[in-house]
CSV table of C-alpha atoms in Angstrom, one decimal:
chain,number,residue,atom,x,y,z
A,1,LYS,CA,44.5,-29.2,136.5
A,2,GLN,CA,47.0,-30.8,134.3
A,3,TRP,CA,45.7,-32.6,131.3
A,4,TYR,CA,47.5,-35.5,129.7
A,5,GLN,CA,46.9,-36.0,126.0
A,6,ARG,CA,47.9,-38.6,123.5
A,7,ARG,CA,47.7,-38.5,119.7
A,8,VAL,CA,46.9,-41.8,118.1
A,9,ALA,CA,46.8,-42.5,114.4
A,10,ILE,CA,44.1,-45.0,113.6
A,11,THR,CA,46.0,-46.5,110.6
A,12,ALA,CA,49.2,-46.8,112.7
A,13,GLY,CA,47.6,-49.3,115.0
A,14,VAL,CA,46.7,-52.0,112.5
A,15,GLY,CA,46.3,-55.3,114.2
A,16,GLU,CA,46.2,-53.8,117.7
A,17,ASP,CA,43.2,-53.8,120.1
A,18,VAL,CA,41.2,-50.7,120.8
A,19,GLU,CA,42.4,-50.9,124.5
A,20,SER,CA,45.9,-50.0,123.3
A,21,ILE,CA,44.7,-46.4,122.9
A,22,ILE,CA,43.9,-46.1,126.6
A,23,ALA,CA,47.1,-47.9,127.4
A,24,LYS,CA,49.2,-45.3,125.5
A,25,LEU,CA,47.3,-42.6,127.4
A,26,LEU,CA,48.1,-44.3,130.7
A,27,ILE,CA,51.8,-44.4,129.8
A,28,ALA,CA,51.7,-40.7,128.9
A,29,ALA,CA,50.2,-40.1,132.4
A,30,ASP,CA,53.0,-42.0,134.1
A,31,PHE,CA,50.7,-44.8,135.1
A,32,ASN,CA,48.6,-42.4,137.2
A,33,VAL,CA,45.0,-43.7,136.9
A,34,ASP,CA,43.3,-40.5,138.1
A,35,LYS,CA,45.2,-38.3,135.7
A,36,CYS,CA,44.6,-40.8,132.9
A,37,GLN,CA,40.8,-40.7,133.5
A,38,ARG,CA,40.7,-37.0,132.8
A,39,GLY,CA,43.0,-37.0,129.8
A,40,ILE,CA,42.6,-36.1,126.1
A,41,VAL,CA,42.8,-38.6,123.2
A,42,PHE,CA,43.3,-37.3,119.7
A,43,LEU,CA,42.2,-39.9,117.1
A,44,ASP,CA,43.8,-39.0,113.8
A,45,GLU,CA,43.0,-40.3,110.3
A,46,VAL,CA,39.5,-41.4,111.3
A,47,ASP,CA,38.3,-41.2,107.7
A,48,LYS,CA,40.5,-44.2,106.9
A,49,ILE,CA,38.2,-46.5,108.9
A,50,SER,CA,35.0,-45.4,107.0
A,51,MET,CA,32.9,-48.0,105.2
A,52,ARG,CA,32.6,-48.2,101.5
A,53,SER,CA,30.1,-45.6,100.3
A,54,LYS,CA,28.1,-45.2,97.1
A,55,ASP,CA,29.1,-41.6,96.6
A,56,VAL,CA,32.9,-41.8,97.5
A,57,HIS,CA,34.9,-44.9,96.9
A,58,VAL,CA,36.9,-45.5,100.0
A,59,ARG,CA,38.7,-48.7,100.8
A,60,ASP,CA,37.0,-50.8,103.5
A,61,VAL,CA,39.5,-52.8,105.6
A,62,SER,CA,37.2,-53.8,108.5
A,63,GLY,CA,36.3,-50.1,108.9
A,64,GLU,CA,32.9,-50.8,110.5
A,65,GLY,CA,34.4,-53.2,113.0
A,66,VAL,CA,36.9,-50.6,114.2
A,67,GLN,CA,34.1,-48.0,114.6
A,68,GLN,CA,32.0,-50.5,116.5
A,69,ALA,CA,34.9,-51.2,118.9
A,70,LEU,CA,35.5,-47.5,119.5
A,71,LEU,CA,31.8,-46.9,120.5
A,72,LYS,CA,32.3,-48.2,124.1
A,73,LEU,CA,35.3,-46.0,124.6
A,74,LEU,CA,33.4,-42.9,123.4
A,75,GLU,CA,30.3,-43.4,125.5
A,76,GLY,CA,32.2,-44.2,128.7
A,77,THR,CA,33.1,-47.6,130.0
A,78,LEU,CA,35.6,-49.5,132.2
A,79,VAL,CA,38.5,-50.6,130.1
A,80,THR,CA,40.8,-53.3,131.4
A,81,ILE,CA,44.4,-52.8,130.2
A,82,PRO,CA,45.9,-56.1,129.1
A,83,GLU,CA,49.2,-57.0,130.7
A,84,ARG,CA,51.0,-57.3,127.4
A,85,LEU,CA,50.4,-53.6,126.8
A,86,ILE,CA,52.0,-52.5,130.2
A,87,PRO,CA,55.8,-52.2,129.8
A,88,SER,CA,56.4,-52.0,133.5
A,89,ARG,CA,56.8,-55.4,135.1
A,90,LYS,CA,55.8,-54.2,138.6
A,91,LEU,CA,52.3,-53.3,137.4
A,92,ARG,CA,51.7,-56.5,135.4
A,93,SER,CA,50.5,-58.5,138.5
A,94,GLU,CA,47.5,-56.1,139.1
A,95,PRO,CA,44.9,-55.5,136.5
A,96,ILE,CA,44.4,-51.8,135.7
A,97,GLN,CA,40.9,-50.5,134.9
A,98,ILE,CA,40.3,-47.1,133.3
A,99,ASP,CA,37.0,-45.3,133.3
A,100,THR,CA,36.7,-43.4,129.9
A,101,THR,CA,33.6,-41.3,130.9
A,102,ASN,CA,35.6,-38.1,131.6
A,103,ILE,CA,38.2,-38.6,128.8
A,104,LEU,CA,37.9,-36.1,126.0
A,105,PHE,CA,38.0,-37.7,122.5
A,106,ILE,CA,38.8,-35.6,119.5
A,107,ALA,CA,38.7,-37.2,116.0
A,108,SER,CA,40.0,-35.7,112.8
A,109,GLY,CA,40.7,-36.7,109.2
A,110,ALA,CA,41.1,-35.4,105.7
A,111,PHE,CA,37.8,-36.8,104.5
A,112,ALA,CA,38.8,-36.4,100.8
A,113,GLY,CA,35.8,-36.1,98.6
A,114,ILE,CA,33.3,-35.3,101.3
A,115,GLU,CA,32.7,-31.9,99.7
A,116,LYS,CA,31.0,-33.7,96.8
A,117,ILE,CA,28.5,-35.2,99.2
A,118,VAL,CA,27.7,-31.8,100.7
A,119,ARG,CA,27.5,-30.3,97.2
A,120,ASN,CA,25.0,-33.0,96.0
A,121,ARG,CA,22.9,-32.4,99.1
A,122,LYS,CA,22.8,-28.6,98.8
A,123,VAL,CA,22.8,-28.0,95.1
A,124,LYS,CA,19.4,-28.7,93.7
A,125,ARG,CA,19.3,-28.5,90.0
A,126,SER,CA,16.0,-27.9,88.1
A,127,VAL,CA,15.2,-28.5,84.5
A,128,GLY,CA,13.5,-25.9,82.2
A,129,PHE,CA,14.1,-22.5,80.8
A,130,GLY,CA,12.2,-20.6,83.5
A,131,SER,CA,13.5,-22.8,86.4
A,132,PRO,CA,15.3,-20.8,89.2
A,133,ILE,CA,19.0,-21.4,89.7
A,134,SER,CA,20.2,-21.6,93.3
A,135,LYS,CA,23.2,-19.6,94.4
A,136,ASP,CA,25.3,-22.7,95.1
A,137,ALA,CA,24.6,-24.1,91.7
A,138,ALA,CA,25.7,-20.8,90.1
A,139,ILE,CA,29.0,-20.8,92.0
A,140,LEU,CA,29.6,-24.4,91.0
A,141,ASP,CA,29.0,-23.7,87.3
A,142,GLN,CA,31.4,-20.7,87.4
A,143,THR,CA,34.4,-22.8,88.7
A,144,LYS,CA,33.6,-26.1,87.1
A,145,ASN,CA,35.7,-25.7,84.0
A,146,LYS,CA,38.4,-23.3,85.4
A,147,GLU,CA,42.0,-24.3,85.9
A,148,ASN,CA,42.3,-22.0,88.9
A,149,PHE,CA,42.5,-24.6,91.7
A,150,GLU,CA,42.7,-21.9,94.4
A,151,GLN,CA,39.3,-20.7,93.4
A,152,GLN,CA,37.9,-24.2,93.5
A,153,LEU,CA,39.3,-24.6,97.1
A,154,LYS,CA,37.4,-21.5,98.2
A,155,VAL,CA,34.2,-22.9,96.7
A,156,ASN,CA,34.7,-26.2,98.4
A,157,ASP,CA,35.3,-24.4,101.7
A,158,ASN,CA,31.9,-22.7,101.3
A,159,PHE,CA,30.3,-26.1,101.0
A,160,LEU,CA,32.2,-27.6,103.9
A,161,LYS,CA,30.9,-24.8,106.2
A,162,ASP,CA,27.5,-26.5,106.0
A,163,ILE,CA,28.7,-30.0,106.7
A,164,ASP,CA,26.2,-32.1,108.6
A,165,ALA,CA,26.1,-35.5,110.4
A,166,GLU,CA,24.1,-36.8,107.4
A,167,ASP,CA,27.1,-36.2,105.2
A,168,LEU,CA,29.5,-38.1,107.5
A,169,VAL,CA,27.1,-41.0,107.5
A,170,ASN,CA,27.0,-41.0,103.7
A,171,TYR,CA,30.8,-40.9,103.6
A,172,GLY,CA,30.9,-44.1,105.6
A,173,ILE,CA,30.9,-43.3,109.3
A,174,ILE,CA,28.3,-45.3,111.1
A,175,PRO,CA,25.5,-43.2,112.8
A,176,GLU,CA,26.3,-44.4,116.3
A,177,PHE,CA,29.9,-43.1,115.9
A,178,VAL,CA,28.7,-39.8,114.6
A,179,GLY,CA,26.1,-39.4,117.4
A,180,ARG,CA,28.8,-39.7,120.0
A,181,MET,CA,30.7,-36.8,118.4
A,182,PRO,CA,28.4,-33.9,119.1
A,183,LEU,CA,30.5,-31.2,117.5
A,184,CYS,CA,31.6,-31.2,113.8
A,185,VAL,CA,34.0,-28.5,112.6
A,186,SER,CA,35.5,-28.0,109.2
A,187,LEU,CA,38.9,-26.4,108.6
A,188,MET,CA,39.6,-24.0,105.8
A,189,SER,CA,42.0,-24.9,103.0
A,190,LEU,CA,45.5,-23.4,103.1
A,191,ASP,CA,45.6,-20.3,100.8
A,192,ARG,CA,48.7,-18.6,99.5
A,193,GLU,CA,49.2,-16.2,102.4
A,194,THR,CA,48.9,-19.1,104.9
A,195,LEU,CA,51.5,-21.1,103.1
A,196,VAL,CA,53.9,-18.2,103.0
A,197,THR,CA,53.4,-17.8,106.8
A,198,ILE,CA,54.3,-21.5,107.2
A,199,LEU,CA,57.4,-21.0,105.2
A,200,THR,CA,58.7,-18.0,107.1
A,201,GLN,CA,57.1,-17.4,110.5
A,202,PRO,CA,57.6,-20.5,112.7
A,203,LYS,CA,60.7,-20.6,114.9
A,204,ASN,CA,62.2,-23.5,113.0
A,205,SER,CA,60.7,-22.7,109.6
A,206,ILE,CA,61.8,-24.3,106.3
A,207,VAL,CA,63.3,-21.1,105.0
A,208,SER,CA,65.3,-20.4,108.1
A,209,GLN,CA,66.7,-24.0,107.9
A,210,TYR,CA,68.0,-23.5,104.4
A,211,LYS,CA,69.4,-20.1,105.3
A,212,TYR,CA,71.3,-21.6,108.2
A,213,MET,CA,72.7,-24.3,105.9
A,214,PHE,CA,74.1,-21.6,103.5
A,215,THR,CA,75.7,-19.7,106.4
A,216,LEU,CA,77.8,-22.8,107.1
A,217,ASP,CA,79.4,-22.2,103.7
A,218,ASN,CA,79.9,-18.4,104.4
A,219,SER,CA,77.0,-17.5,102.1
A,220,GLU,CA,73.7,-15.7,102.5
A,221,LEU,CA,70.4,-17.0,101.1
A,222,ILE,CA,67.8,-14.4,100.2
A,223,PHE,CA,64.2,-15.1,99.0
A,224,THR,CA,62.2,-12.2,97.5
A,225,ASP,CA,58.5,-11.8,98.3
A,226,ASP,CA,57.6,-12.9,94.8
A,227,ALA,CA,59.6,-16.0,95.1
A,228,LEU,CA,57.8,-17.0,98.3
A,229,ASP,CA,54.5,-16.4,96.6
A,230,ALA,CA,55.6,-18.5,93.7
A,231,ILE,CA,56.5,-21.4,96.0
A,232,ALA,CA,53.1,-21.2,97.7
A,233,GLU,CA,51.3,-21.1,94.4
A,234,LEU,CA,53.2,-24.1,93.1
A,235,ALA,CA,52.2,-26.0,96.3
A,236,ILE,CA,48.6,-25.2,95.7
A,237,LYS,CA,48.8,-26.1,92.0
A,238,LYS,CA,50.4,-29.5,92.8
A,239,ARG,CA,47.7,-30.0,95.6
A,240,THR,CA,50.4,-31.1,98.0
A,241,GLY,CA,49.7,-28.5,100.7
A,242,ALA,CA,52.1,-27.5,103.4
A,243,ARG,CA,53.9,-30.9,103.3
A,244,GLY,CA,55.0,-30.3,99.7
A,245,LEU,CA,56.8,-27.0,100.5
A,246,ARG,CA,60.0,-28.8,101.4
A,247,SER,CA,60.2,-30.8,98.2
A,248,ILE,CA,59.6,-27.6,96.1
A,249,LEU,CA,62.4,-25.8,97.9
A,250,GLU,CA,64.7,-28.8,97.6
A,251,ASN,CA,64.2,-28.9,93.8
A,252,VAL,CA,64.8,-25.1,93.6
A,253,LEU,CA,68.0,-25.2,95.7
A,254,MET,CA,69.4,-28.6,94.6
A,255,ASP,CA,72.0,-27.3,92.1
A,256,ILE,CA,72.8,-24.2,94.1
A,257,MET,CA,73.7,-26.3,97.2
A,258,TYR,CA,76.3,-28.2,95.2
A,259,GLU,CA,77.7,-25.0,93.6
A,260,VAL,CA,78.1,-22.8,96.7
A,261,PRO,CA,80.5,-24.9,98.9
A,262,GLY,CA,84.1,-24.1,98.1
A,263,SER,CA,83.3,-21.2,95.8
A,264,ASP,CA,83.6,-17.4,96.1
A,265,ILE,CA,79.8,-17.0,96.3
A,266,THR,CA,78.8,-14.9,99.3
A,267,GLN,CA,75.1,-14.2,98.5
A,268,VAL,CA,72.4,-16.1,96.6
A,269,THR,CA,69.1,-14.4,95.7
A,270,ILE,CA,66.0,-16.5,94.7
A,271,THR,CA,63.4,-14.7,92.6
A,272,ARG,CA,60.1,-15.8,91.1
A,273,GLN,CA,61.8,-16.5,87.8
A,274,VAL,CA,64.1,-18.9,89.5
A,275,VAL,CA,61.2,-20.8,91.1
A,276,GLU,CA,59.5,-21.0,87.8
A,277,GLN,CA,62.7,-22.2,86.1
A,278,GLN,CA,62.9,-19.3,83.8
A,279,SER,CA,66.2,-17.9,84.9
A,280,LYS,CA,69.2,-18.6,87.1
A,281,PRO,CA,69.7,-17.3,90.7
A,282,LEU,CA,71.5,-14.1,91.3
A,283,TYR,CA,75.0,-14.6,92.7
A,284,LYS,CA,77.1,-12.1,94.5
A,285,ARG,CA,80.8,-13.0,94.6
A,286,THR,CA,83.8,-11.7,96.5
A,287,ASP,CA,86.2,-9.4,94.7
A,288,LYS,CA,89.6,-10.8,93.7
A,289,GLU,CA,91.4,-8.1,95.5
A,290,ASP,CA,89.6,-8.8,98.8
A,291,SER,CA,90.2,-12.5,98.4
A,292,ARG,CA,94.0,-11.8,97.9
A,293,LYS,CA,94.1,-9.6,101.0
A,294,GLU,CA,92.4,-12.4,103.0
A,295,GLU,CA,94.9,-14.9,101.7
A,296,LYS,CA,97.9,-12.6,102.6
A,297,THR,CA,96.5,-12.0,106.1
A,298,ALA,CA,95.9,-15.8,106.6
A,299,ALA,CA,99.5,-16.5,105.4
A,300,ALA,CA,100.8,-13.9,107.8
A,301,VAL,CA,99.0,-15.4,110.7
A,302,LYS,CA,100.4,-18.8,109.9
A,303,ILE,CA,104.0,-17.4,109.9
């Protein structure tokens, strides 16, 4: 069976009806009702529609109303697609009804600060000299005053492994919405090795893009392993994640990209010291004799 899926960002549909989610899935299925009724809907940025909570201060722009409207879609109902949401004029004359019972809904979000809720639930502090100290409380005290943000992420990941429906309710998701999502899975934070993999391994990776840009100017761009680790560490330190890798590379290579075109630079090597702004990149230039021979051969070809 071929499954049709549609990714919908909750914040991108401000002012739209909930039925527009199923209408976009119908468009992705080429207006085939049977295929649409066994499709997959990915609801992104669900944490942005949470209610205001006592533990975490999250903006509440009719968040509860949007959650209430999504309940019928999640539990399974007949949705009538409005005519204004159908771009094809041939189908506007007939109302289209979609049964959402067999549609798979997947919701995701960053849920910034939810680890504090899980931490307050798990860590039970006691008062007194002879009072026992829990393992979670000991880990929390070890990393509380440290500047190592990477270690703090590992501690937060340990807390997020034990996330429960109660924590989502305390964050601001209504119990009815949580009850219709039977599975709750937390993702691990991006560590240094993962960020280096994102930089280099994908087919259209960021590093390969910059290397191709330098080849257009007859130059070779080389990153050492320490330089890639430094870029990943800087992204973790700035708390920007994978989305901040491009901005870091842009700042490192900004002056170099203006210097290489039209010059005799054939190779540029980026080290850890260059990323940390402690030294300049290593340049390899063409010899003057080689450049003169190339000019003579080019002049001979012209004649």
